[in-house]
Amino acid sequence: MNPESLPRPYPRRTLLRTAGLAAVTAPLLSACVTSAGKEEKPAQAGGAKTVENPLGVKADAPLEVVVFKGGYGDEYAIKAEQKYTAKYPHAKVDHKGLQKVGEAMQPRFVAGDPPDVVDNTGAGRLDIATLVGAKQVTDLAELLAAPAFDQPGKTVRDTLLPGVIEDGTFDGSTVTLNFTYTVWGVWYSKALFAERGWTYPKTWAEMLSLCETIKKAGIAPWTYQGKYAEYINDPMLTMAAKAGGLDLVKAVDNLDPAAWSQPGLKQAAEAFAELAGKGYLMSGSEALSHTEAQAAWCQRKAAFIPCGSWLESEQKDVTPAGFDMVMGTVPSVSGSDKLPVTAVQAASSESYLVPAQAKNVAGGLEYLRILFAKESATAFAQASSTLPAVAGATDGLTLSSGLGSVRDAVTAAGADAFNYRFRTWYAPLAKAVDDATAELVNRRISVADWSTRIQKASDSLAKDSTVKKYQR
């Protein structure tokens, strides 16, 4: 989701990973149902499919677009609407920029009268898992197979960064398309490192050695957003994935009975326990909010901080001139890692969908084809300093230090970008992991206890017949 969107006190990163855990919990109707018990679907506006009109848009059919108006605003969406109007001048476009998408849209879904496109983002957004289960969202297969709007010879599917399609796929059907791309890593000041002659480490052994040097210089090596332990979970779970490979990630997401005792996870937990044990976490970090920890880091009180790629945008009003923040990839835990050091944990966000009961499904799909065009994505990157989900959107642009480092990390990772999905699928497991990691890095439990606690939570979910299970 839009990392600028989260109201305090929620950490912006939290809801990036929890698209299936939204606050709107009222039941949704699976369809408008007649007294005879049959689905009564609205008539769909459609036209003839041609090379110029691959999705069969009816040229004069109205289009209603609802966009979450958070930190990114909605100007980027309005520009895409203007392109839609330029192509279909007889189509009236009704734009709504909202703060509380779920609150406004839930009654309309229940009534069988949703808009044609919804940016289902922000706190309190609609629960995508509920929408999927109620068959309220359109399968986007036709859109993904359609020609890209401004890249001849490519389909829409061909233009997206790794993992974007998977992030919007439930039970084999892609039902959402996410517009932004978030990468998680370890951030530092390029200027500070240049002044001190420090080099960003590629291995954990190098990290610990550098941390000792940093500590002797009177600077805390690390801080983190202590009130939200998920922040420090990210580099730890990234390290685990590098050590154990994608099989480790799948075992975690699939609630495998031995998932959390895998060597890669234990190695990563031991690494971060050692980071804490050697006193390399800034004193008092546990009590800090995300804004407090990040402010301390910007003041050079700590050299490293874990965060997602929204950090630069979030800190723009408090970052000192010349700080030059950059994101480094998580170091390798050993020489036998199954993924390269360049691998990154990444996920798409800012989730767009086309309701199944929309009056103009074809128009909704066409709007997304335009929104996900390279030109639209490039303009968004320039305006927001955020990486879009469209590959190559930042090519040729002069980027800020932070966004440039994120772009370079994604390029270097190539196909080695991955993401855990348990946060999206299973809220109780996400909480168990965060709680256990908070205890671990504050030296209150051992690695063995950490593993046992989380595995117990995973097993409990696996045995709970009331919880829908997902597989990858």
XYZ file of C-alpha atoms in Angstrom:
472
model
C 0.000 0.000 0.000
C 0.917 3.647 -0.084
C 3.589 3.998 2.602
C 2.557 7.599 3.155
C -0.969 6.541 4.016
C -0.856 5.154 7.512
C -2.267 7.361 10.240
C -0.320 7.536 13.461
C 0.288 5.513 15.543
C 0.295 2.699 12.972
C 3.702 2.031 11.381
C 3.496 2.592 7.643
C 5.239 -0.660 6.889
C 2.679 -2.730 8.846
C -0.164 -2.425 6.391
C 2.059 -2.888 3.370
C 2.077 -6.581 4.174
C -1.448 -7.116 5.433
C -3.753 -6.715 2.487
C -5.839 -9.630 3.739
C -6.258 -8.252 7.247
C -8.299 -5.104 6.698
C -10.590 -3.649 9.298
C -13.760 -3.889 7.241
C -15.277 -7.114 8.523
C -18.987 -6.832 7.701
C -20.072 -9.742 5.497
C -20.130 -9.142 1.770
C -22.727 -10.573 -0.563
C -21.298 -12.962 -3.131
C -23.596 -11.446 -5.748
C -26.889 -9.613 -6.069
C -29.379 -12.396 -5.477
C -32.938 -12.488 -6.748
C -35.826 -14.004 -4.843
C -35.395 -17.086 -7.007
C -31.918 -17.519 -5.565
C -30.078 -16.824 -8.808
C -27.323 -14.296 -9.300
C -28.506 -11.133 -10.979
C -25.477 -9.433 -12.490
C -25.627 -5.974 -14.007
C -25.422 -5.626 -17.750
C -21.787 -5.200 -18.765
C -20.807 -2.307 -21.035
C -18.671 -3.744 -23.812
C -17.586 -3.051 -27.375
C -15.944 -4.943 -30.186
C -12.387 -6.120 -29.534
C -9.835 -4.790 -32.019
C -6.093 -4.188 -32.149
C -6.692 -0.656 -30.891
C -9.295 -1.805 -28.378
C -8.007 -5.189 -27.145
C -10.274 -5.309 -24.105
C -13.484 -4.439 -25.926
C -14.245 -1.107 -24.274
C -17.552 0.525 -25.177
C -16.394 3.964 -26.236
C -19.165 5.966 -24.568
C -19.623 3.905 -21.390
C -19.140 5.913 -18.180
C -16.191 4.967 -15.971
C -16.094 5.391 -12.189
C -12.694 5.291 -10.489
C -12.175 5.331 -6.710
C -8.625 6.061 -5.524
C -7.132 6.111 -2.043
C -5.890 9.671 -1.525
C -2.965 9.184 0.846
C 0.575 10.484 0.802
C 0.893 9.845 -2.921
C -2.227 11.925 -3.524
C -4.369 11.010 -6.513
C -2.953 13.220 -9.253
C -1.171 10.250 -10.841
C -4.507 8.437 -11.114
C -6.227 11.519 -12.535
C -3.549 11.768 -15.240
C -4.303 8.189 -16.261
C -7.988 9.087 -16.382
C -7.146 11.982 -18.701
C -5.399 9.549 -21.029
C -8.467 7.329 -20.911
C -10.681 10.306 -21.848
C -8.312 11.231 -24.677
C -8.766 7.743 -26.119
C -12.493 7.565 -25.382
C -13.685 11.202 -25.532
C -17.358 10.277 -25.242
C -16.835 8.417 -21.958
C -17.583 10.402 -18.810
C -15.083 9.631 -16.042
C -16.250 9.994 -12.437
C -13.226 10.279 -10.122
C -13.373 9.970 -6.344
C -10.305 10.456 -4.152
C -11.054 9.043 -0.687
C -9.335 8.533 2.650
C -11.519 5.686 3.967
C -12.009 3.430 0.982
C -13.438 0.474 2.903
C -15.995 2.515 4.808
C -17.293 4.095 1.608
C -17.133 1.034 -0.633
C -18.366 -1.802 1.577
C -22.063 -0.799 1.351
C -21.766 -0.476 -2.417
C -20.296 -3.953 -2.785
C -23.099 -5.330 -0.627
C -25.667 -3.529 -2.772
C -24.122 -4.883 -5.984
C -23.317 -1.346 -7.168
C -19.526 -0.971 -6.911
C -17.449 1.435 -9.022
C -15.475 0.185 -12.025
C -12.011 0.537 -10.459
C -11.033 0.622 -6.782
C -7.646 1.449 -5.287
C -8.187 -0.732 -2.221
C -5.546 0.838 -0.012
C -5.243 2.520 3.369
C -6.195 1.703 6.932
C -9.678 0.178 6.997
C -9.626 -0.915 3.390
C -11.813 -3.780 2.199
C -10.668 -7.274 3.145
C -9.400 -8.707 -0.132
C -9.711 -12.285 1.128
C -13.400 -11.688 1.847
C -13.904 -10.120 -1.574
C -12.219 -13.061 -3.259
C -14.249 -15.596 -1.305
C -17.454 -13.784 -2.210
C -16.487 -13.688 -5.909
C -16.659 -9.898 -5.897
C -13.485 -9.252 -7.897
C -12.675 -9.706 -11.565
C -9.956 -12.118 -12.641
C -7.333 -9.924 -14.337
C -6.031 -12.640 -16.679
C -7.407 -10.832 -19.735
C -5.683 -7.597 -18.733
C -2.366 -9.342 -18.092
C -2.514 -10.967 -21.527
C -3.437 -7.710 -23.289
C -0.839 -5.661 -25.169
C 1.020 -3.166 -22.976
C -0.320 0.349 -23.561
C 2.955 1.920 -24.664
C 5.483 -0.912 -25.051
C 4.966 -2.608 -28.430
C 5.547 -6.337 -28.501
C 4.948 -6.770 -24.770
C 1.904 -7.790 -22.779
C 0.955 -6.081 -19.525
C 2.277 -9.169 -17.736
C 5.669 -8.722 -19.413
C 6.081 -5.187 -18.047
C 5.721 -5.937 -14.332
C 8.501 -6.388 -11.788
C 9.083 -9.814 -10.167
C 6.447 -10.834 -7.624
C 3.801 -8.266 -8.611
C 1.478 -10.838 -10.138
C 1.987 -13.303 -7.299
C 1.203 -10.592 -4.731
C -2.254 -10.176 -6.256
C -2.974 -13.869 -6.796
C -5.388 -15.852 -4.627
C -6.268 -19.499 -5.301
C -4.672 -19.308 -8.734
C -6.444 -16.165 -9.934
C -4.824 -12.731 -10.125
C -7.447 -10.337 -8.779
C -5.446 -7.256 -7.802
C -2.622 -5.364 -9.463
C -0.351 -3.333 -7.222
C 1.074 -0.080 -8.528
C 4.068 0.546 -6.270
C 7.026 -1.672 -5.428
C 8.551 -1.844 -1.971
C 11.982 -3.281 -1.198
C 13.277 -4.000 2.306
C 16.891 -3.564 3.330
C 19.342 -1.888 5.706
C 19.766 1.882 5.387
C 22.803 4.045 6.061
C 24.165 7.501 5.270
C 26.459 7.378 2.275
C 27.994 10.678 3.378
C 28.759 9.403 6.885
C 30.355 6.242 5.539
C 32.478 8.260 3.108
C 33.640 10.587 5.899
C 34.644 7.662 8.111
C 36.043 5.456 5.372
C 33.534 2.675 6.117
C 32.395 0.166 3.494
C 28.956 -1.433 3.562
C 29.404 -5.139 4.485
C 28.476 -8.047 2.227
C 28.715 -10.759 4.914
C 27.478 -10.893 8.493
C 31.014 -11.372 9.765
C 31.945 -8.110 8.032
C 28.865 -6.472 9.551
C 29.857 -7.430 13.086
C 33.420 -6.252 12.514
C 32.206 -2.908 11.192
C 29.758 -2.565 14.075
C 32.645 -2.813 16.521
C 34.472 -0.056 14.625
C 31.352 2.108 14.615
C 30.777 1.566 18.329
C 34.357 2.633 19.096
C 33.710 5.820 17.104
C 30.976 6.736 19.590
C 28.033 5.952 17.341
C 25.489 3.201 17.937
C 25.854 0.652 15.124
C 22.098 -0.078 14.786
C 18.745 1.247 15.876
C 15.295 0.004 14.936
C 11.640 0.940 15.280
C 11.327 -0.901 18.577
C 7.597 -0.516 19.150
C 7.069 -2.396 15.900
C 9.399 -5.398 15.928
C 8.372 -6.324 12.404
C 10.933 -3.784 11.164
C 13.853 -5.786 12.515
C 12.160 -8.991 11.441
C 12.602 -7.955 7.818
C 16.405 -8.169 7.604
C 16.399 -11.274 9.786
C 13.879 -13.105 7.598
C 15.665 -11.863 4.486
C 18.895 -13.354 5.824
C 17.081 -16.623 6.536
C 15.742 -16.777 2.981
C 19.216 -16.195 1.573
C 20.576 -18.992 3.747
C 17.815 -21.524 3.085
C 16.528 -20.464 -0.309
C 12.977 -20.285 -1.576
C 12.156 -23.685 -0.108
C 12.565 -22.110 3.330
C 10.182 -19.276 2.416
C 7.583 -21.710 1.088
C 7.798 -23.898 4.197
C 7.082 -20.862 6.381
C 4.162 -19.689 4.260
C 2.728 -23.204 3.928
C 2.720 -23.716 7.723
C 5.106 -26.631 7.492
C 5.404 -28.478 10.830
C 9.177 -28.026 10.831
C 9.338 -24.601 9.174
C 10.732 -22.566 12.063
C 13.409 -25.087 13.002
C 15.041 -24.871 9.572
C 18.792 -24.161 9.808
C 18.515 -20.944 7.795
C 16.025 -19.430 10.223
C 18.060 -20.458 13.242
C 21.225 -19.015 11.682
C 19.488 -15.696 11.054
C 18.042 -15.595 14.557
C 21.465 -16.366 16.027
C 22.984 -13.554 13.965
C 20.567 -10.955 15.313
C 20.805 -12.334 18.828
C 24.560 -11.798 18.538
C 23.999 -8.246 17.257
C 22.046 -7.530 20.429
C 24.376 -9.513 22.671
C 27.402 -7.492 21.587
C 25.622 -4.240 22.405
C 25.313 -3.098 18.816
C 21.677 -1.961 19.147
C 21.252 1.640 20.299
C 20.206 1.757 23.949
C 16.483 2.438 24.316
C 15.576 1.380 20.787
C 12.925 -1.007 22.077
C 10.804 1.922 23.293
C 11.029 3.969 20.082
C 8.317 4.441 17.496
C 9.222 4.308 13.838
C 9.424 8.107 13.596
C 11.561 8.378 16.738
C 14.023 5.709 15.668
C 14.292 7.117 12.166
C 14.828 10.635 13.515
C 17.662 9.399 15.742
C 19.226 7.685 12.744
C 18.979 10.870 10.665
C 20.772 12.656 13.510
C 23.654 10.160 13.132
C 23.024 8.630 16.536
C 23.053 5.231 14.807
C 24.683 4.062 11.591
C 22.148 1.462 10.390
C 18.383 1.152 10.436
C 16.179 -1.517 8.820
C 13.279 -0.243 6.734
C 11.372 -0.477 3.485
C 11.958 1.704 0.473
C 9.457 4.345 1.596
C 11.999 5.592 4.191
C 13.435 8.409 2.074
C 10.004 9.830 1.314
C 8.885 9.463 4.919
C 11.975 11.278 6.242
C 12.130 14.018 3.621
C 11.125 16.782 6.063
C 13.701 15.897 8.730
C 16.676 14.548 6.791
C 19.685 16.889 6.970
C 21.079 18.221 3.713
C 23.903 16.062 2.432
C 22.851 13.020 4.452
C 22.513 10.958 1.230
C 20.648 7.953 2.590
C 20.976 4.703 0.670
C 19.654 1.185 1.114
C 22.019 -1.766 1.330
C 20.997 -5.368 0.783
C 21.016 -7.679 3.795
C 24.434 -9.343 4.207
C 24.894 -13.068 3.664
C 25.032 -15.167 6.816
C 27.572 -17.634 5.386
C 29.383 -18.717 2.241
C 26.883 -21.521 1.702
C 23.799 -19.349 1.247
C 21.363 -20.627 -1.381
C 20.480 -17.141 -2.631
C 23.079 -14.510 -3.604
C 23.819 -11.503 -1.443
C 22.076 -9.376 -4.085
C 18.723 -11.102 -3.426
C 16.106 -8.778 -1.904
C 12.813 -9.114 -0.137
C 10.303 -7.108 -2.148
C 6.545 -6.762 -2.525
C 4.160 -4.643 -4.506
C 1.518 -2.418 -2.929
C -1.165 0.211 -3.707
C -3.712 -2.406 -4.699
C -6.046 -1.867 -7.658
C -8.993 -4.124 -8.474
C -11.970 -4.243 -10.831
C -15.169 -5.362 -9.072
C -16.957 -8.304 -10.667
C -20.278 -6.431 -10.387
C -18.938 -3.256 -12.011
C -21.062 -1.801 -14.794
C -18.012 -1.208 -17.001
C -15.572 -4.069 -16.378
C -13.905 -3.633 -19.768
C -13.377 0.066 -19.064
C -11.948 -0.737 -15.654
C -9.444 -3.134 -17.181
C -8.530 -0.594 -19.850
C -7.991 2.077 -17.217
C -5.519 -0.215 -15.450
C -3.766 -0.880 -18.762
C -3.251 2.870 -19.071
C -2.295 3.374 -15.419
C 0.329 0.631 -15.655
C 1.811 2.079 -18.835
C 5.484 2.943 -18.671
C 4.832 6.650 -19.235
C 2.372 6.786 -16.324
C 4.733 4.871 -14.046
C 7.700 7.099 -14.935
C 5.724 10.248 -14.160
C 4.695 8.745 -10.826
C 8.313 7.891 -9.942
C 9.422 11.452 -10.718
C 6.641 12.984 -8.622
C 6.753 10.653 -5.608
C 10.353 9.375 -5.380
C 8.831 5.907 -5.193
C 9.543 2.855 -7.309
C 6.558 1.821 -9.435
C 5.737 -1.823 -10.162
C 6.461 -1.347 -13.875
C 9.896 -2.539 -14.968
C 12.151 0.141 -16.448
C 9.970 3.029 -15.256
C 12.970 4.827 -13.736
C 15.359 4.223 -16.624
C 17.077 7.436 -17.673
C 15.810 9.430 -14.701
C 18.047 11.350 -12.324
C 17.054 9.816 -9.016
C 17.554 10.788 -5.385
C 20.152 8.818 -3.443
C 17.580 6.618 -1.733
C 15.397 5.817 -4.725
C 18.492 5.316 -6.861
C 19.839 2.747 -4.411
C 16.490 0.933 -4.376
C 16.376 0.867 -8.170
C 19.948 -0.453 -8.277
C 19.114 -3.145 -5.717
C 16.130 -4.352 -7.733
C 18.217 -4.389 -10.901
C 21.001 -6.354 -9.208
C 18.542 -8.828 -7.686
C 16.880 -9.627 -10.996
C 14.895 -12.821 -10.551
C 16.189 -13.185 -6.984
C 13.470 -10.955 -5.519
C 11.214 -12.811 -3.100
C 8.551 -12.220 -0.489
C 7.030 -14.073 2.434
C 3.232 -14.157 2.334
C 2.363 -15.319 5.848
C 1.763 -11.722 6.941
C -0.943 -11.329 4.335
C -2.460 -14.743 4.952
C -2.214 -15.269 8.711
C -2.398 -12.334 11.149
C -1.872 -14.458 14.285
C 1.369 -15.892 12.902
C 2.635 -12.434 11.967
C 2.013 -11.259 15.531
C 3.698 -14.337 16.986
C 6.804 -13.743 14.879
C 6.964 -10.066 15.823
C 6.455 -10.722 19.528
C 9.057 -13.480 19.635
C 11.619 -11.421 17.735
C 11.119 -8.479 20.088
C 11.942 -10.802 22.968
C 14.927 -12.246 21.106
C 16.659 -8.983 20.214
C 16.076 -7.664 23.722
C 17.822 -10.748 25.122
C 14.843 -12.140 27.003
C 14.566 -15.468 25.164
C 16.993 -17.805 23.417
C 17.029 -18.731 19.742
C 15.606 -22.145 20.668
C 12.717 -20.502 22.529
C 12.152 -18.127 19.612
C 11.872 -21.035 17.182
C 9.606 -23.069 19.476
C 7.224 -20.194 20.175
C 6.708 -19.339 16.539
C 6.366 -22.968 15.458
C 3.670 -23.463 18.071
C 1.710 -20.535 16.612
C 2.172 -21.900 13.095
C 1.003 -25.381 14.128
C -2.050 -23.940 15.854
C -3.099 -22.192 12.654
C -2.429 -25.288 10.572
C -4.783 -27.301 12.777
C -7.524 -24.657 12.899
C -10.214 -25.741 10.426
C -11.870 -22.305 10.590
C -8.827 -20.616 9.026
C -8.588 -20.710 5.238
C -5.232 -22.080 4.161
C -3.158 -20.944 1.209
C -0.326 -22.781 -0.523
C 2.561 -21.701 -2.678
